[in-house]
Amino acid sequence: MNYVDGFVAAVPTANREQYIQHARDAAEVFKEHGALRVVECWGDDVPEGKVTSFPLAVQCRPDETVIFSWLLWPSRVVRDRGMAKVMEDPRLQPDVNPMPFDGKRLIYGGFEVVVDE
């Protein structure tokens, strides 16, 4: 069964094009190291809740937009091996391809697919 890495972050709205380029560059690297698919989504209808919400979770500021992305891997084994290589890939090092957002507010996790219909 496939494995998914999911991400939510707040990106300065003014950095939209920079973020898209960053994501395209990263997608190439992830796919070279085993990811089957990379999906990046720019928030369009992301309401702020009173108790929980995407904006609250990432402490989204008025001049920021929430992004939601995921990577599809063939398995957890491939993901673990591939992610280790991605983290060491020189093309994604901060001095070469800096994140155009506050990485301290990035939420991420790995998920076992249990339903895929």
Coordinates of N, CA and C in Angstrom, one line a residue:
M1 N 0.8 -1.2 0.0 CA 0.0 0.0 0.0 C 0.9 1.2 0.0
N2 N 0.4 2.3 -0.7 CA 1.2 3.5 -0.7 C 1.3 4.2 0.6
Y3 N 2.2 5.2 0.6 CA 2.5 5.9 1.9 C 2.5 7.4 1.5
V4 N 2.0 8.3 2.4 CA 1.8 9.7 2.1 C 2.5 10.5 3.1
D5 N 3.3 11.5 2.7 CA 3.8 12.6 3.6 C 2.9 13.8 3.3
G6 N 2.4 14.4 4.4 CA 1.5 15.6 4.3 C 2.2 16.8 5.0
F7 N 1.9 18.0 4.4 CA 2.5 19.2 4.9 C 1.5 20.3 4.9
V8 N 1.5 21.2 5.9 CA 0.7 22.4 6.0 C 1.7 23.5 6.5
A9 N 1.6 24.7 5.9 CA 2.5 25.8 6.3 C 1.8 27.1 5.9
A10 N 2.3 28.2 6.5 CA 1.9 29.5 6.1 C 3.0 30.2 5.3
V11 N 2.6 30.6 4.1 CA 3.6 31.2 3.2 C 3.2 32.7 3.0
P12 N 4.2 33.6 3.1 CA 3.8 35.0 2.8 C 3.2 35.1 1.4
T13 N 2.1 35.7 1.3 CA 1.3 35.7 0.1 C 2.2 36.4 -1.0
A14 N 3.0 37.3 -0.7 CA 3.9 38.0 -1.7 C 4.9 37.0 -2.2
N15 N 5.1 35.9 -1.6 CA 6.1 34.9 -2.0 C 5.5 33.7 -2.8
R16 N 4.3 33.9 -3.3 CA 3.6 32.8 -4.0 C 4.5 32.3 -5.2
E17 N 4.9 33.1 -6.1 CA 5.7 32.6 -7.2 C 7.0 32.0 -6.8
Q18 N 7.7 32.6 -5.8 CA 8.9 32.0 -5.2 C 8.6 30.6 -4.6
Y19 N 7.5 30.5 -3.9 CA 7.1 29.2 -3.3 C 6.9 28.2 -4.4
I20 N 6.2 28.5 -5.5 CA 5.9 27.6 -6.6 C 7.2 27.1 -7.2
Q21 N 8.1 28.0 -7.4 CA 9.4 27.6 -8.0 C 10.2 26.7 -7.0
H22 N 10.2 27.0 -5.7 CA 10.8 26.2 -4.7 C 10.2 24.8 -4.7
A23 N 8.8 24.7 -4.8 CA 8.1 23.5 -4.8 C 8.4 22.6 -6.1
R24 N 8.5 23.3 -7.2 CA 8.9 22.6 -8.5 C 10.3 22.0 -8.4
D25 N 11.2 22.8 -7.9 CA 12.6 22.3 -7.7 C 12.6 21.1 -6.7
A26 N 11.9 21.2 -5.6 CA 11.9 20.1 -4.7 C 11.2 18.9 -5.2
A27 N 10.1 19.1 -6.0 CA 9.4 18.0 -6.6 C 10.3 17.1 -7.5
E28 N 11.1 17.8 -8.2 CA 12.1 17.0 -9.1 C 13.0 16.1 -8.3
V29 N 13.5 16.7 -7.1 CA 14.4 15.9 -6.3 C 13.6 14.7 -5.6
F30 N 12.4 15.0 -5.1 CA 11.6 14.0 -4.4 C 11.3 12.8 -5.4
K31 N 11.0 13.2 -6.7 CA 10.7 12.1 -7.6 C 11.9 11.3 -8.0
E32 N 13.0 12.0 -8.1 CA 14.3 11.3 -8.4 C 14.6 10.3 -7.3
H33 N 14.1 10.5 -6.1 CA 14.4 9.7 -5.0 C 13.3 8.8 -4.6
G34 N 12.3 8.6 -5.5 CA 11.3 7.6 -5.3 C 9.9 8.0 -5.1
A35 N 9.6 9.3 -4.9 CA 8.2 9.7 -4.8 C 7.5 9.5 -6.1
L36 N 6.2 9.1 -6.1 CA 5.4 8.9 -7.3 C 4.7 10.1 -7.7
R37 N 4.4 11.0 -6.7 CA 3.6 12.2 -7.1 C 3.9 13.2 -6.0
V38 N 3.9 14.5 -6.4 CA 4.1 15.6 -5.5 C 3.0 16.6 -5.9
V39 N 2.2 16.9 -4.9 CA 1.0 17.8 -5.1 C 1.2 19.0 -4.1
E40 N 1.2 20.2 -4.7 CA 1.3 21.5 -3.9 C 0.0 22.3 -4.1
C41 N -0.6 22.7 -3.0 CA -1.9 23.4 -3.1 C -1.8 24.8 -2.4
W42 N -2.3 25.8 -3.0 CA -2.3 27.2 -2.5 C -3.7 27.4 -1.9
G43 N -3.8 27.8 -0.7 CA -5.1 28.0 0.0 C -6.0 29.0 -0.8
D44 N -7.2 28.6 -0.9 CA -8.2 29.4 -1.6 C -9.5 29.6 -0.8
D45 N -9.9 28.6 0.0 CA -11.0 28.6 0.8 C -10.7 27.9 2.1
V46 N -9.9 28.6 2.9 CA -9.4 28.0 4.2 C -9.8 28.8 5.4
P47 N -11.0 28.5 5.9 CA -11.6 29.4 7.0 C -10.8 29.2 8.3
E48 N -10.7 30.3 9.0 CA -10.1 30.3 10.3 C -11.1 29.9 11.3
G49 N -10.8 28.9 12.1 CA -11.7 28.4 13.1 C -11.5 29.1 14.4
K50 N -12.4 28.8 15.4 CA -12.2 29.4 16.7 C -11.4 28.4 17.6
V51 N -11.5 27.1 17.3 CA -10.8 26.1 18.2 C -9.7 25.5 17.4
T52 N -10.0 25.0 16.2 CA -9.0 24.4 15.3 C -9.2 24.8 13.9
S53 N -8.2 24.8 13.1 CA -8.2 25.1 11.7 C -6.8 25.1 11.2
F54 N -6.7 25.1 9.8 CA -5.4 25.1 9.2 C -4.7 26.5 9.6
P55 N -5.4 27.6 9.4 CA -4.7 28.9 9.8 C -4.2 28.9 11.2
L56 N -5.0 28.4 12.2 CA -4.6 28.4 13.6 C -3.4 27.5 13.8
A57 N -3.5 26.4 13.2 CA -2.4 25.4 13.4 C -1.0 25.9 13.0
V58 N -1.0 26.7 11.9 CA 0.3 27.2 11.4 C 0.5 28.7 11.8
Q59 N -0.3 29.2 12.7 CA -0.2 30.6 13.1 C -0.2 31.6 11.9
C60 N -1.1 31.4 11.0 CA -1.1 32.1 9.7 C -1.4 33.6 10.0
R61 N -0.6 34.5 9.5 CA -0.7 35.9 9.7 C -1.6 36.5 8.5
P62 N -2.1 37.7 8.7 CA -3.0 38.3 7.7 C -2.3 38.4 6.3
D63 N -1.0 38.5 6.2 CA -0.3 38.6 4.9 C 0.2 37.3 4.4
E64 N -0.3 36.2 5.0 CA 0.2 34.9 4.6 C -1.0 34.0 4.1
T65 N -0.7 33.0 3.3 CA -1.6 32.0 2.8 C -1.3 30.6 3.2
V66 N -2.2 29.8 3.6 CA -2.0 28.4 4.0 C -1.7 27.6 2.7
I67 N -0.7 26.8 2.8 CA -0.5 25.8 1.7 C -0.7 24.4 2.3
F68 N -1.1 23.5 1.4 CA -1.3 22.1 1.8 C -0.7 21.3 0.7
S69 N 0.2 20.4 1.1 CA 0.8 19.5 0.1 C 1.0 18.1 0.6
W70 N 1.2 17.2 -0.4 CA 1.5 15.9 -0.1 C 2.3 15.2 -1.1
L71 N 3.1 14.2 -0.6 CA 3.9 13.4 -1.5 C 3.4 12.0 -1.4
L72 N 3.3 11.3 -2.6 CA 2.8 9.9 -2.6 C 4.0 9.0 -2.9
W73 N 4.2 8.1 -2.1 CA 5.4 7.1 -2.2 C 4.8 5.7 -2.4
P74 N 5.6 4.8 -3.0 CA 5.1 3.5 -3.2 C 4.9 2.7 -1.9
S75 N 5.7 3.0 -0.9 CA 5.7 2.3 0.4 C 6.4 3.2 1.5
R76 N 6.3 2.8 2.7 CA 7.0 3.4 3.8 C 8.5 3.2 3.6
V77 N 8.9 2.0 3.2 CA 10.3 1.6 3.0 C 10.9 2.6 2.0
V78 N 10.3 2.7 0.9 CA 10.8 3.6 -0.2 C 10.8 5.0 0.3
R79 N 9.8 5.5 1.0 CA 9.8 6.8 1.6 C 10.9 7.1 2.6
D80 N 11.2 6.1 3.5 CA 12.3 6.3 4.4 C 13.6 6.4 3.7
R81 N 13.8 5.6 2.8 CA 15.1 5.6 2.0 C 15.2 6.9 1.2
G82 N 14.1 7.2 0.5 CA 14.1 8.4 -0.4 C 14.2 9.7 0.4
M83 N 13.5 9.8 1.5 CA 13.6 11.0 2.3 C 15.0 11.2 2.9
A84 N 15.6 10.2 3.3 CA 17.0 10.3 3.8 C 17.9 10.9 2.6
K85 N 17.7 10.5 1.4 CA 18.5 11.0 0.3 C 18.1 12.4 0.0
V86 N 16.8 12.7 0.0 CA 16.3 14.1 -0.2 C 17.0 15.1 0.8
M87 N 17.0 14.7 2.0 CA 17.5 15.6 3.1 C 19.0 15.9 2.9
E88 N 19.7 15.0 2.2 CA 21.1 15.2 1.9 C 21.4 15.8 0.5
D89 N 20.4 15.9 -0.3 CA 20.6 16.3 -1.7 C 21.0 17.8 -1.7
P90 N 22.2 18.1 -2.3 CA 22.7 19.5 -2.3 C 21.7 20.5 -3.0
R91 N 20.8 20.0 -3.8 CA 19.9 21.0 -4.5 C 18.8 21.5 -3.5
L92 N 18.6 20.9 -2.4 CA 17.6 21.3 -1.4 C 18.2 21.9 -0.1
Q93 N 19.5 22.1 -0.1 CA 20.1 22.7 1.1 C 19.7 24.2 1.2
P94 N 19.5 24.7 2.4 CA 19.0 26.1 2.6 C 19.8 27.2 1.9
D95 N 21.1 27.0 1.7 CA 21.9 28.0 1.0 C 21.6 28.0 -0.5
V96 N 21.2 26.9 -1.0 CA 20.9 26.8 -2.5 C 19.4 27.0 -2.8
N97 N 18.5 26.5 -2.0 CA 17.1 26.6 -2.3 C 16.4 26.9 -0.9
P98 N 16.5 28.1 -0.4 CA 15.9 28.4 0.9 C 14.4 28.4 0.8
M99 N 13.8 27.9 1.9 CA 12.3 27.9 2.0 C 11.8 29.3 2.1
P100 N 10.8 29.6 1.2 CA 10.3 31.0 1.2 C 9.2 31.2 2.2
F101 N 9.3 30.6 3.4 CA 8.3 30.7 4.5 C 9.0 30.3 5.8
D102 N 8.4 30.4 6.9 CA 8.9 30.1 8.2 C 8.8 28.6 8.5
G103 N 9.9 27.9 8.3 CA 9.9 26.4 8.5 C 9.5 26.0 9.9
K104 N 9.6 26.9 10.9 CA 9.3 26.6 12.3 C 7.8 26.3 12.4
R105 N 7.0 26.9 11.5 CA 5.5 26.7 11.6 C 5.0 25.7 10.6
L106 N 5.9 24.9 10.0 CA 5.5 23.8 9.1 C 5.1 22.6 9.9
I107 N 3.9 22.1 9.5 CA 3.4 20.9 10.1 C 3.6 19.8 9.1
Y108 N 4.1 18.6 9.5 CA 4.3 17.5 8.6 C 4.1 16.2 9.3
G109 N 3.9 15.2 8.5 CA 3.8 13.8 9.1 C 3.6 12.8 8.0
G110 N 3.9 11.6 8.3 CA 3.8 10.5 7.4 C 2.6 9.6 7.7
F111 N 1.9 9.2 6.7 CA 0.6 8.5 6.9 C 0.5 7.2 6.0
E112 N 0.1 6.2 6.7 CA -0.2 4.9 6.0 C -1.6 5.0 5.4
V113 N -1.6 4.7 4.1 CA -2.9 4.7 3.4 C -3.8 3.5 3.8
V114 N -5.0 3.8 4.3 CA -5.9 2.8 4.8 C -7.1 2.6 3.9
V115 N -7.5 3.7 3.2 CA -8.6 3.6 2.2 C -8.1 4.4 1.0
D116 N -8.2 3.8 -0.2 CA -7.9 4.5 -1.5 C -8.9 4.0 -2.5
E117 N -10.0 4.7 -2.7 CA -11.0 4.2 -3.6 C -11.2 5.1 -4.8

